[in-house]
Amino acid sequence: MAAQNDQLDSSFNDLDYLSGFGNSLESEAIAGALPRGQNSPLLCPYGLYAEQISGTSFTAPRKLNHRSWMYRIKPSVTHEPFAPRSPSHGKLSVTTPTQLRWRPVDIPDRPTDFIDGLFTVCGAGSSFLRHGYAIHMYTANKSMENCALCNADGDFLIVPQKGRLWITTECGKLHVSPGEIAVLPQGFRFSVEMPDGPSRGYVAEIFGTHFQLPDLGPIGANGLAASRDFLVPKAWFEDGMRPGYTIVQKYGGELFTAKQDFSPFNVVAWHGNYAPYKVGLKLLSN
């Protein structure tokens, strides 16, 4: 186990990132995997499949349009039909109008991963109305195993309070420590590992829009966060069969599952302006 942890730690600690907020970026794990001159050629390099993930309507003005093209080993839709997760989660989207205050939640005694340790504290609006937000907390002590989570409701902004997070996404890997935040946009599949064991933190979720940098106004051109401080993962993929791999989809505040026989992290190359990212909290106030 120690040797395995050292190997994982090395793979995450040596990560290199792309830089920029909302930039149009590109990355390829194998040279030549990105098509040139067109997004979806009849035959993609290396026999990959072209897919587009959209964060806005395709008719949105160019300056507001969020989309990325991914070139993957197998199409993401080749899974079994989704069905309600059993047993049901029971702790998401359950809120109360009573005034609340809370202390840090105790780490669970039984094995609990990021999905089972996620619960709603408060919120307003609805993912179906595409307007509003929810505030969650998570507390977990084990990594997600042979499964990935996809949030179809909105964007997740994750704030670790205790314990680092190793987050694998379809665009690549993020190493997120306390003092940093990570944003996982709607529609991306991701898996969370807990290298430090017991972990805890907060999650903000927004519906129908995406996180933006505020206008600077009278504080001047160089205040607040700099776009270059936001780090986007570089392409990384895994190939091979993964029998029984589970995709957990959050939709309408409920969880659904589907089985497939391969990892969803099979994107060899991608380009666009819609991707997960992270940033240090100290950099947000510079």
PDB file of C-alpha atoms in Angstrom:
ATOM      1  CA  MET A   1       0.000   0.000   0.000  1.00  0.00           C
ATOM      2  CA  ALA A   2       2.832   2.412   0.833  1.00  0.00           C
ATOM      3  CA  ALA A   3       4.486   1.782  -2.519  1.00  0.00           C
ATOM      4  CA  GLN A   4       1.154   2.329  -4.279  1.00  0.00           C
ATOM      5  CA  ASN A   5       0.593   5.621  -2.434  1.00  0.00           C
ATOM      6  CA  ASP A   6       4.101   6.791  -3.317  1.00  0.00           C
ATOM      7  CA  GLN A   7       3.414   6.036  -6.966  1.00  0.00           C
ATOM      8  CA  LEU A   8       0.116   7.927  -6.901  1.00  0.00           C
ATOM      9  CA  ASP A   9       1.692  10.828  -5.028  1.00  0.00           C
ATOM     10  CA  SER A  10       4.407  11.112  -7.662  1.00  0.00           C
ATOM     11  CA  SER A  11       1.864  11.155 -10.498  1.00  0.00           C
ATOM     12  CA  PHE A  12      -0.059  14.007  -8.880  1.00  0.00           C
ATOM     13  CA  ASN A  13       2.849  16.031  -7.466  1.00  0.00           C
ATOM     14  CA  ASP A  14       4.602  16.207 -10.830  1.00  0.00           C
ATOM     15  CA  LEU A  15       1.585  17.676 -12.597  1.00  0.00           C
ATOM     16  CA  ASP A  16       1.999  20.509 -15.051  1.00  0.00           C
ATOM     17  CA  TYR A  17      -0.855  22.854 -15.903  1.00  0.00           C
ATOM     18  CA  LEU A  18      -2.124  25.237 -18.543  1.00  0.00           C
ATOM     19  CA  SER A  19      -2.786  28.798 -17.385  1.00  0.00           C
ATOM     20  CA  GLY A  20      -5.680  31.203 -17.858  1.00  0.00           C
ATOM     21  CA  PHE A  21      -9.317  31.875 -16.970  1.00  0.00           C
ATOM     22  CA  GLY A  22     -11.798  31.298 -19.786  1.00  0.00           C
ATOM     23  CA  ASN A  23      -8.981  31.050 -22.323  1.00  0.00           C
ATOM     24  CA  SER A  24      -9.179  28.899 -25.416  1.00  0.00           C
ATOM     25  CA  LEU A  25      -6.617  26.186 -24.666  1.00  0.00           C
ATOM     26  CA  GLU A  26      -5.434  22.925 -26.178  1.00  0.00           C
ATOM     27  CA  SER A  27      -3.622  19.879 -24.841  1.00  0.00           C
ATOM     28  CA  GLU A  28      -2.671  16.450 -26.148  1.00  0.00           C
ATOM     29  CA  ALA A  29      -1.216  13.506 -24.249  1.00  0.00           C
ATOM     30  CA  ILE A  30       0.099  12.000 -27.497  1.00  0.00           C
ATOM     31  CA  ALA A  31       1.667  14.247 -30.104  1.00  0.00           C
ATOM     32  CA  GLY A  32      -0.544  14.587 -33.167  1.00  0.00           C
ATOM     33  CA  ALA A  33      -3.771  13.511 -31.420  1.00  0.00           C
ATOM     34  CA  LEU A  34      -5.409  16.906 -31.998  1.00  0.00           C
ATOM     35  CA  PRO A  35      -6.921  17.335 -35.478  1.00  0.00           C
ATOM     36  CA  ARG A  36      -5.685  20.425 -37.292  1.00  0.00           C
ATOM     37  CA  GLY A  37      -7.914  22.672 -39.357  1.00  0.00           C
ATOM     38  CA  GLN A  38     -11.215  21.087 -38.267  1.00  0.00           C
ATOM     39  CA  ASN A  39     -12.927  19.926 -35.088  1.00  0.00           C
ATOM     40  CA  SER A  40     -14.592  16.721 -36.247  1.00  0.00           C
ATOM     41  CA  PRO A  41     -12.857  15.179 -39.257  1.00  0.00           C
ATOM     42  CA  LEU A  42     -14.230  12.047 -40.884  1.00  0.00           C
ATOM     43  CA  LEU A  43     -11.270  10.143 -39.438  1.00  0.00           C
ATOM     44  CA  CYS A  44      -9.630  11.489 -36.279  1.00  0.00           C
ATOM     45  CA  PRO A  45      -5.943  10.821 -35.583  1.00  0.00           C
ATOM     46  CA  TYR A  46      -5.237   7.444 -33.953  1.00  0.00           C
ATOM     47  CA  GLY A  47      -8.849   6.385 -34.594  1.00  0.00           C
ATOM     48  CA  LEU A  48     -10.162   8.571 -31.745  1.00  0.00           C
ATOM     49  CA  TYR A  49     -13.768   9.726 -31.430  1.00  0.00           C
ATOM     50  CA  ALA A  50     -14.579  13.455 -31.512  1.00  0.00           C
ATOM     51  CA  GLU A  51     -17.087  14.750 -28.966  1.00  0.00           C
ATOM     52  CA  GLN A  52     -18.077  18.275 -27.971  1.00  0.00           C
ATOM     53  CA  ILE A  53     -19.041  19.241 -24.414  1.00  0.00           C
ATOM     54  CA  SER A  54     -21.019  22.476 -24.166  1.00  0.00           C
ATOM     55  CA  GLY A  55     -21.485  24.729 -21.155  1.00  0.00           C
ATOM     56  CA  THR A  56     -23.841  27.115 -22.963  1.00  0.00           C
ATOM     57  CA  SER A  57     -26.369  27.047 -25.756  1.00  0.00           C
ATOM     58  CA  PHE A  58     -24.664  26.699 -29.143  1.00  0.00           C
ATOM     59  CA  THR A  59     -26.417  29.935 -30.203  1.00  0.00           C
ATOM     60  CA  ALA A  60     -24.824  31.953 -27.371  1.00  0.00           C
ATOM     61  CA  PRO A  61     -22.740  34.959 -28.479  1.00  0.00           C
ATOM     62  CA  ARG A  62     -19.107  34.082 -29.097  1.00  0.00           C
ATOM     63  CA  LYS A  63     -17.875  35.981 -26.012  1.00  0.00           C
ATOM     64  CA  LEU A  64     -20.281  33.984 -23.815  1.00  0.00           C
ATOM     65  CA  ASN A  65     -19.929  30.606 -25.497  1.00  0.00           C
ATOM     66  CA  HIS A  66     -18.361  27.786 -23.447  1.00  0.00           C
ATOM     67  CA  ARG A  67     -17.425  24.594 -25.257  1.00  0.00           C
ATOM     68  CA  SER A  68     -14.573  22.150 -25.728  1.00  0.00           C
ATOM     69  CA  TRP A  69     -13.817  19.368 -28.167  1.00  0.00           C
ATOM     70  CA  MET A  70     -12.536  16.061 -26.799  1.00  0.00           C
ATOM     71  CA  TYR A  71     -10.868  13.232 -28.663  1.00  0.00           C
ATOM     72  CA  ARG A  72     -11.369   9.987 -26.810  1.00  0.00           C
ATOM     73  CA  ILE A  73     -10.697   6.287 -27.182  1.00  0.00           C
ATOM     74  CA  LYS A  74     -14.359   5.261 -26.816  1.00  0.00           C
ATOM     75  CA  PRO A  75     -17.540   7.392 -27.051  1.00  0.00           C
ATOM     76  CA  SER A  76     -18.827   8.553 -23.668  1.00  0.00           C
ATOM     77  CA  VAL A  77     -22.369   7.359 -24.469  1.00  0.00           C
ATOM     78  CA  THR A  78     -21.465   3.658 -24.632  1.00  0.00           C
ATOM     79  CA  HIS A  79     -22.864   2.774 -21.222  1.00  0.00           C
ATOM     80  CA  GLU A  80     -25.966   1.029 -19.916  1.00  0.00           C
ATOM     81  CA  PRO A  81     -29.136   3.116 -19.316  1.00  0.00           C
ATOM     82  CA  PHE A  82     -29.139   5.185 -16.123  1.00  0.00           C
ATOM     83  CA  ALA A  83     -31.272   4.039 -13.198  1.00  0.00           C
ATOM     84  CA  PRO A  84     -31.898   5.593  -9.751  1.00  0.00           C
ATOM     85  CA  ARG A  85     -29.011   4.853  -7.400  1.00  0.00           C
ATOM     86  CA  SER A  86     -29.781   2.214  -4.809  1.00  0.00           C
ATOM     87  CA  PRO A  87     -29.699   2.728  -1.940  1.00  0.00           C
ATOM     88  CA  SER A  88     -30.696   6.353  -2.465  1.00  0.00           C
ATOM     89  CA  HIS A  89     -28.396   9.069  -1.142  1.00  0.00           C
ATOM     90  CA  GLY A  90     -30.995  10.930   0.932  1.00  0.00           C
ATOM     91  CA  LYS A  91     -28.735  13.834   1.935  1.00  0.00           C
ATOM     92  CA  LEU A  92     -28.658  15.945  -1.235  1.00  0.00           C
ATOM     93  CA  SER A  93     -31.058  18.831  -1.908  1.00  0.00           C
ATOM     94  CA  VAL A  94     -32.686  18.365   1.511  1.00  0.00           C
ATOM     95  CA  THR A  95     -32.843  21.827   3.111  1.00  0.00           C
ATOM     96  CA  THR A  96     -34.810  23.640   5.801  1.00  0.00           C
ATOM     97  CA  PRO A  97     -35.955  27.270   6.198  1.00  0.00           C
ATOM     98  CA  THR A  98     -34.806  27.213   9.836  1.00  0.00           C
ATOM     99  CA  GLN A  99     -31.849  29.460  10.662  1.00  0.00           C
ATOM    100  CA  LEU A 100     -28.752  27.360  11.010  1.00  0.00           C
ATOM    101  CA  ARG A 101     -25.190  27.468  12.147  1.00  0.00           C
ATOM    102  CA  TRP A 102     -22.848  24.539  12.040  1.00  0.00           C
ATOM    103  CA  ARG A 103     -19.489  23.295  13.197  1.00  0.00           C
ATOM    104  CA  PRO A 104     -17.091  21.139  11.190  1.00  0.00           C
ATOM    105  CA  VAL A 105     -18.703  17.766  10.601  1.00  0.00           C
ATOM    106  CA  ASP A 106     -17.176  14.710  12.241  1.00  0.00           C
ATOM    107  CA  ILE A 107     -15.256  12.321   9.986  1.00  0.00           C
ATOM    108  CA  PRO A 108     -17.392   9.174   9.514  1.00  0.00           C
ATOM    109  CA  ASP A 109     -16.390   5.907  11.157  1.00  0.00           C
ATOM    110  CA  ARG A 110     -17.441   3.693   8.256  1.00  0.00           C
ATOM    111  CA  PRO A 111     -15.751   3.849   4.835  1.00  0.00           C
ATOM    112  CA  THR A 112     -17.194   6.864   3.007  1.00  0.00           C
ATOM    113  CA  ASP A 113     -16.112   8.333  -0.314  1.00  0.00           C
ATOM    114  CA  PHE A 114     -16.744  11.815  -1.755  1.00  0.00           C
ATOM    115  CA  ILE A 115     -20.161  10.903  -3.169  1.00  0.00           C
ATOM    116  CA  ASP A 116     -21.558   9.328  -0.004  1.00  0.00           C
ATOM    117  CA  GLY A 117     -19.984  12.060   2.143  1.00  0.00           C
ATOM    118  CA  LEU A 118     -21.637  14.910   0.228  1.00  0.00           C
ATOM    119  CA  PHE A 119     -24.696  16.550   1.807  1.00  0.00           C
ATOM    120  CA  THR A 120     -26.671  19.766   1.312  1.00  0.00           C
ATOM    121  CA  VAL A 121     -26.636  22.537   3.922  1.00  0.00           C
ATOM    122  CA  CYS A 122     -28.735  25.240   2.245  1.00  0.00           C
ATOM    123  CA  GLY A 123     -29.732  26.656  -1.115  1.00  0.00           C
ATOM    124  CA  ALA A 124     -32.254  28.546  -3.217  1.00  0.00           C
ATOM    125  CA  GLY A 125     -33.742  28.122  -6.663  1.00  0.00           C
ATOM    126  CA  SER A 126     -33.722  24.931  -8.697  1.00  0.00           C
ATOM    127  CA  SER A 127     -31.547  23.130 -11.185  1.00  0.00           C
ATOM    128  CA  PHE A 128     -34.676  22.499 -13.283  1.00  0.00           C
ATOM    129  CA  LEU A 129     -35.353  26.254 -13.433  1.00  0.00           C
ATOM    130  CA  ARG A 130     -31.673  26.838 -14.314  1.00  0.00           C
ATOM    131  CA  HIS A 131     -31.489  29.503 -11.622  1.00  0.00           C
ATOM    132  CA  GLY A 132     -30.157  29.435  -8.066  1.00  0.00           C
ATOM    133  CA  TYR A 133     -27.488  27.753  -5.994  1.00  0.00           C
ATOM    134  CA  ALA A 134     -26.847  25.132  -3.326  1.00  0.00           C
ATOM    135  CA  ILE A 135     -24.253  24.900  -0.563  1.00  0.00           C
ATOM    136  CA  HIS A 136     -22.979  21.452   0.356  1.00  0.00           C
ATOM    137  CA  MET A 137     -20.378  20.002   2.679  1.00  0.00           C
ATOM    138  CA  TYR A 138     -18.429  16.785   2.282  1.00  0.00           C
ATOM    139  CA  THR A 139     -16.671  14.540   4.743  1.00  0.00           C
ATOM    140  CA  ALA A 140     -14.958  11.363   3.587  1.00  0.00           C
ATOM    141  CA  ASN A 141     -12.201   8.931   4.467  1.00  0.00           C
ATOM    142  CA  LYS A 142     -11.711   6.847   1.311  1.00  0.00           C
ATOM    143  CA  SER A 143     -11.124   7.395  -2.383  1.00  0.00           C
ATOM    144  CA  MET A 144     -13.739   6.784  -5.042  1.00  0.00           C
ATOM    145  CA  GLU A 145     -13.106   3.332  -6.515  1.00  0.00           C
ATOM    146  CA  ASN A 146     -14.042   2.211 -10.024  1.00  0.00           C
ATOM    147  CA  CYS A 147     -16.575   5.008 -10.351  1.00  0.00           C
ATOM    148  CA  ALA A 148     -16.901   8.619 -11.461  1.00  0.00           C
ATOM    149  CA  LEU A 149     -19.370  11.395 -10.659  1.00  0.00           C
ATOM    150  CA  CYS A 150     -20.967  13.719 -13.216  1.00  0.00           C
ATOM    151  CA  ASN A 151     -23.002  16.742 -12.127  1.00  0.00           C
ATOM    152  CA  ALA A 152     -25.729  17.486 -14.686  1.00  0.00           C
ATOM    153  CA  ASP A 153     -27.282  20.153 -12.432  1.00  0.00           C
ATOM    154  CA  GLY A 154     -24.577  22.820 -12.309  1.00  0.00           C
ATOM    155  CA  ASP A 155     -20.960  23.746 -11.582  1.00  0.00           C
ATOM    156  CA  PHE A 156     -19.196  22.536  -8.425  1.00  0.00           C
ATOM    157  CA  LEU A 157     -16.744  24.840  -6.616  1.00  0.00           C
ATOM    158  CA  ILE A 158     -14.863  22.678  -4.100  1.00  0.00           C
ATOM    159  CA  VAL A 159     -13.049  24.151  -1.091  1.00  0.00           C
ATOM    160  CA  PRO A 160     -10.997  21.571   0.857  1.00  0.00           C
ATOM    161  CA  GLN A 161     -10.742  22.390   4.568  1.00  0.00           C
ATOM    162  CA  LYS A 162      -8.953  19.231   5.743  1.00  0.00           C
ATOM    163  CA  GLY A 163      -6.968  16.869   3.533  1.00  0.00           C
ATOM    164  CA  ARG A 164      -5.772  17.134  -0.045  1.00  0.00           C
ATOM    165  CA  LEU A 165      -7.864  16.028  -3.003  1.00  0.00           C
ATOM    166  CA  TRP A 166      -6.543  14.283  -6.098  1.00  0.00           C
ATOM    167  CA  ILE A 167      -9.183  14.913  -8.746  1.00  0.00           C
ATOM    168  CA  THR A 168      -9.082  13.069 -12.053  1.00  0.00           C
ATOM    169  CA  THR A 169     -11.199  14.704 -14.778  1.00  0.00           C
ATOM    170  CA  GLU A 170     -11.782  14.047 -18.457  1.00  0.00           C
ATOM    171  CA  CYS A 171      -9.363  16.898 -19.228  1.00  0.00           C
ATOM    172  CA  GLY A 172      -6.623  15.685 -16.892  1.00  0.00           C
ATOM    173  CA  LYS A 173      -5.611  15.689 -13.231  1.00  0.00           C
ATOM    174  CA  LEU A 174      -5.841  18.343 -10.499  1.00  0.00           C
ATOM    175  CA  HIS A 175      -3.966  18.271  -7.182  1.00  0.00           C
ATOM    176  CA  VAL A 176      -6.016  20.456  -4.806  1.00  0.00           C
ATOM    177  CA  SER A 177      -4.792  21.282  -1.300  1.00  0.00           C
ATOM    178  CA  PRO A 178      -6.416  23.248   1.539  1.00  0.00           C
ATOM    179  CA  GLY A 179      -5.898  26.893   0.608  1.00  0.00           C
ATOM    180  CA  GLU A 180      -6.910  26.177  -2.997  1.00  0.00           C
ATOM    181  CA  ILE A 181     -10.259  25.803  -4.725  1.00  0.00           C
ATOM    182  CA  ALA A 182     -11.268  23.696  -7.705  1.00  0.00           C
ATOM    183  CA  VAL A 183     -14.127  24.289 -10.137  1.00  0.00           C
ATOM    184  CA  LEU A 184     -15.668  21.299 -11.922  1.00  0.00           C
ATOM    185  CA  PRO A 185     -18.059  22.576 -14.594  1.00  0.00           C
ATOM    186  CA  GLN A 186     -21.395  20.971 -15.340  1.00  0.00           C
ATOM    187  CA  GLY A 187     -21.215  17.814 -17.423  1.00  0.00           C
ATOM    188  CA  PHE A 188     -17.633  16.740 -16.674  1.00  0.00           C
ATOM    189  CA  ARG A 189     -17.013  13.332 -15.147  1.00  0.00           C
ATOM    190  CA  PHE A 190     -14.532  13.227 -12.296  1.00  0.00           C
ATOM    191  CA  SER A 191     -13.187  10.992  -9.550  1.00  0.00           C
ATOM    192  CA  VAL A 192     -11.825  12.104  -6.156  1.00  0.00           C
ATOM    193  CA  GLU A 193      -9.010  10.404  -4.249  1.00  0.00           C
ATOM    194  CA  MET A 194      -8.153  11.134  -0.604  1.00  0.00           C
ATOM    195  CA  PRO A 195      -4.349  10.793  -0.270  1.00  0.00           C
ATOM    196  CA  ASP A 196      -4.397  12.028   3.338  1.00  0.00           C
ATOM    197  CA  GLY A 197      -7.269   9.804   4.452  1.00  0.00           C
ATOM    198  CA  PRO A 198      -9.931  11.692   6.454  1.00  0.00           C
ATOM    199  CA  SER A 199     -10.968  14.792   4.502  1.00  0.00           C
ATOM    200  CA  ARG A 200     -13.559  17.526   4.821  1.00  0.00           C
ATOM    201  CA  GLY A 201     -14.611  20.651   2.973  1.00  0.00           C
ATOM    202  CA  TYR A 202     -17.273  22.783   1.333  1.00  0.00           C
ATOM    203  CA  VAL A 203     -18.926  22.753  -2.099  1.00  0.00           C
ATOM    204  CA  ALA A 204     -20.772  25.633  -3.760  1.00  0.00           C
ATOM    205  CA  GLU A 205     -23.031  24.695  -6.676  1.00  0.00           C
ATOM    206  CA  ILE A 206     -24.579  27.147  -9.144  1.00  0.00           C
ATOM    207  CA  PHE A 207     -27.358  26.453 -11.638  1.00  0.00           C
ATOM    208  CA  GLY A 208     -27.754  27.853 -15.145  1.00  0.00           C
ATOM    209  CA  THR A 209     -24.559  29.900 -15.270  1.00  0.00           C
ATOM    210  CA  HIS A 210     -20.819  29.627 -14.682  1.00  0.00           C
ATOM    211  CA  PHE A 211     -18.391  31.252 -12.266  1.00  0.00           C
ATOM    212  CA  GLN A 212     -16.959  34.531 -13.565  1.00  0.00           C
ATOM    213  CA  LEU A 213     -14.296  36.983 -12.489  1.00  0.00           C
ATOM    214  CA  PRO A 214     -15.832  40.217 -11.141  1.00  0.00           C
ATOM    215  CA  ASP A 215     -15.401  43.522 -12.914  1.00  0.00           C
ATOM    216  CA  LEU A 216     -12.591  45.600 -11.445  1.00  0.00           C
ATOM    217  CA  GLY A 217     -14.204  49.039 -11.403  1.00  0.00           C
ATOM    218  CA  PRO A 218     -12.497  51.708  -9.264  1.00  0.00           C
ATOM    219  CA  ILE A 219      -9.931  49.330  -7.737  1.00  0.00           C
ATOM    220  CA  GLY A 220      -7.959  49.457 -10.980  1.00  0.00           C
ATOM    221  CA  ALA A 221      -6.832  47.188 -13.763  1.00  0.00           C
ATOM    222  CA  ASN A 222      -4.590  44.943 -11.643  1.00  0.00           C
ATOM    223  CA  GLY A 223      -6.748  44.218  -8.580  1.00  0.00           C
ATOM    224  CA  LEU A 224      -8.283  40.957  -7.450  1.00  0.00           C
ATOM    225  CA  ALA A 225      -7.453  37.683  -9.212  1.00  0.00           C
ATOM    226  CA  ALA A 226      -5.248  37.524 -12.275  1.00  0.00           C
ATOM    227  CA  SER A 227      -6.425  35.273 -15.099  1.00  0.00           C
ATOM    228  CA  ARG A 228      -3.013  33.613 -15.318  1.00  0.00           C
ATOM    229  CA  ASP A 229      -3.321  32.280 -11.752  1.00  0.00           C
ATOM    230  CA  PHE A 230      -6.074  29.865 -12.770  1.00  0.00           C
ATOM    231  CA  LEU A 231      -4.614  26.462 -13.670  1.00  0.00           C
ATOM    232  CA  VAL A 232      -6.198  24.006 -16.097  1.00  0.00           C
ATOM    233  CA  PRO A 233      -5.118  20.343 -16.329  1.00  0.00           C
ATOM    234  CA  LYS A 234      -3.177  18.980 -19.267  1.00  0.00           C
ATOM    235  CA  ALA A 235      -4.498  15.985 -21.183  1.00  0.00           C
ATOM    236  CA  TRP A 236      -4.068  12.627 -19.461  1.00  0.00           C
ATOM    237  CA  PHE A 237      -5.773   9.347 -20.272  1.00  0.00           C
ATOM    238  CA  GLU A 238      -6.036   5.712 -19.308  1.00  0.00           C
ATOM    239  CA  ASP A 239      -6.836   2.862 -21.669  1.00  0.00           C
ATOM    240  CA  GLY A 240      -7.950  -0.719 -21.190  1.00  0.00           C
ATOM    241  CA  MET A 241     -11.009  -2.559 -19.928  1.00  0.00           C
ATOM    242  CA  ARG A 242     -12.622  -1.620 -16.591  1.00  0.00           C
ATOM    243  CA  PRO A 243     -15.479  -4.111 -16.102  1.00  0.00           C
ATOM    244  CA  GLY A 244     -18.277  -2.850 -13.885  1.00  0.00           C
ATOM    245  CA  TYR A 245     -17.151   0.785 -13.952  1.00  0.00           C
ATOM    246  CA  THR A 246     -19.964   2.949 -12.536  1.00  0.00           C
ATOM    247  CA  ILE A 247     -20.961   6.419 -13.709  1.00  0.00           C
ATOM    248  CA  VAL A 248     -22.925   8.291 -11.030  1.00  0.00           C
ATOM    249  CA  GLN A 249     -24.996  11.130 -12.484  1.00  0.00           C
ATOM    250  CA  LYS A 250     -26.430  13.918 -10.332  1.00  0.00           C
ATOM    251  CA  TYR A 251     -29.640  15.117 -11.989  1.00  0.00           C
ATOM    252  CA  GLY A 252     -32.379  17.146 -10.331  1.00  0.00           C
ATOM    253  CA  GLY A 253     -30.697  16.696  -6.964  1.00  0.00           C
ATOM    254  CA  GLU A 254     -30.967  12.905  -7.225  1.00  0.00           C
ATOM    255  CA  LEU A 255     -28.313  10.325  -8.089  1.00  0.00           C
ATOM    256  CA  PHE A 256     -28.515   7.843 -10.963  1.00  0.00           C
ATOM    257  CA  THR A 257     -26.044   5.138 -11.976  1.00  0.00           C
ATOM    258  CA  ALA A 258     -25.004   3.395 -15.172  1.00  0.00           C
ATOM    259  CA  LYS A 259     -22.425   0.675 -15.824  1.00  0.00           C
ATOM    260  CA  GLN A 260     -19.765   0.593 -18.532  1.00  0.00           C
ATOM    261  CA  ASP A 261     -16.667  -1.486 -19.211  1.00  0.00           C
ATOM    262  CA  PHE A 262     -14.064   1.287 -19.592  1.00  0.00           C
ATOM    263  CA  SER A 263     -12.766   4.358 -17.782  1.00  0.00           C
ATOM    264  CA  PRO A 264     -14.346   7.703 -18.738  1.00  0.00           C
ATOM    265  CA  PHE A 265     -10.894   9.274 -18.453  1.00  0.00           C
ATOM    266  CA  ASN A 266      -9.922   8.201 -21.959  1.00  0.00           C
ATOM    267  CA  VAL A 267      -9.563  11.671 -23.529  1.00  0.00           C
ATOM    268  CA  VAL A 268      -6.238  11.719 -25.366  1.00  0.00           C
ATOM    269  CA  ALA A 269      -6.500  15.361 -26.486  1.00  0.00           C
ATOM    270  CA  TRP A 270      -8.842  18.309 -26.112  1.00  0.00           C
ATOM    271  CA  HIS A 271      -9.194  21.975 -27.009  1.00  0.00           C
ATOM    272  CA  GLY A 272     -11.612  24.753 -26.076  1.00  0.00           C
ATOM    273  CA  ASN A 273     -12.518  27.159 -23.282  1.00  0.00           C
ATOM    274  CA  TYR A 274     -14.668  24.840 -21.130  1.00  0.00           C
ATOM    275  CA  ALA A 275     -12.600  22.821 -18.654  1.00  0.00           C
ATOM    276  CA  PRO A 276     -12.025  22.203 -14.926  1.00  0.00           C
ATOM    277  CA  TYR A 277      -9.535  24.451 -13.148  1.00  0.00           C
ATOM    278  CA  LYS A 278      -8.041  25.363  -9.769  1.00  0.00           C
ATOM    279  CA  VAL A 279      -6.602  28.468  -8.094  1.00  0.00           C
ATOM    280  CA  GLY A 280      -5.014  29.379  -4.761  1.00  0.00           C
ATOM    281  CA  LEU A 281      -7.222  31.378  -2.384  1.00  0.00           C
ATOM    282  CA  LYS A 282      -4.411  33.842  -1.612  1.00  0.00           C
ATOM    283  CA  LEU A 283      -4.163  34.693  -5.327  1.00  0.00           C
ATOM    284  CA  LEU A 284      -7.854  35.674  -5.441  1.00  0.00           C
ATOM    285  CA  SER A 285      -7.183  38.787  -3.350  1.00  0.00           C
ATOM    286  CA  ASN A 286      -4.020  40.038  -5.084  1.00  0.00           C
TER     287      ASN A 286
END
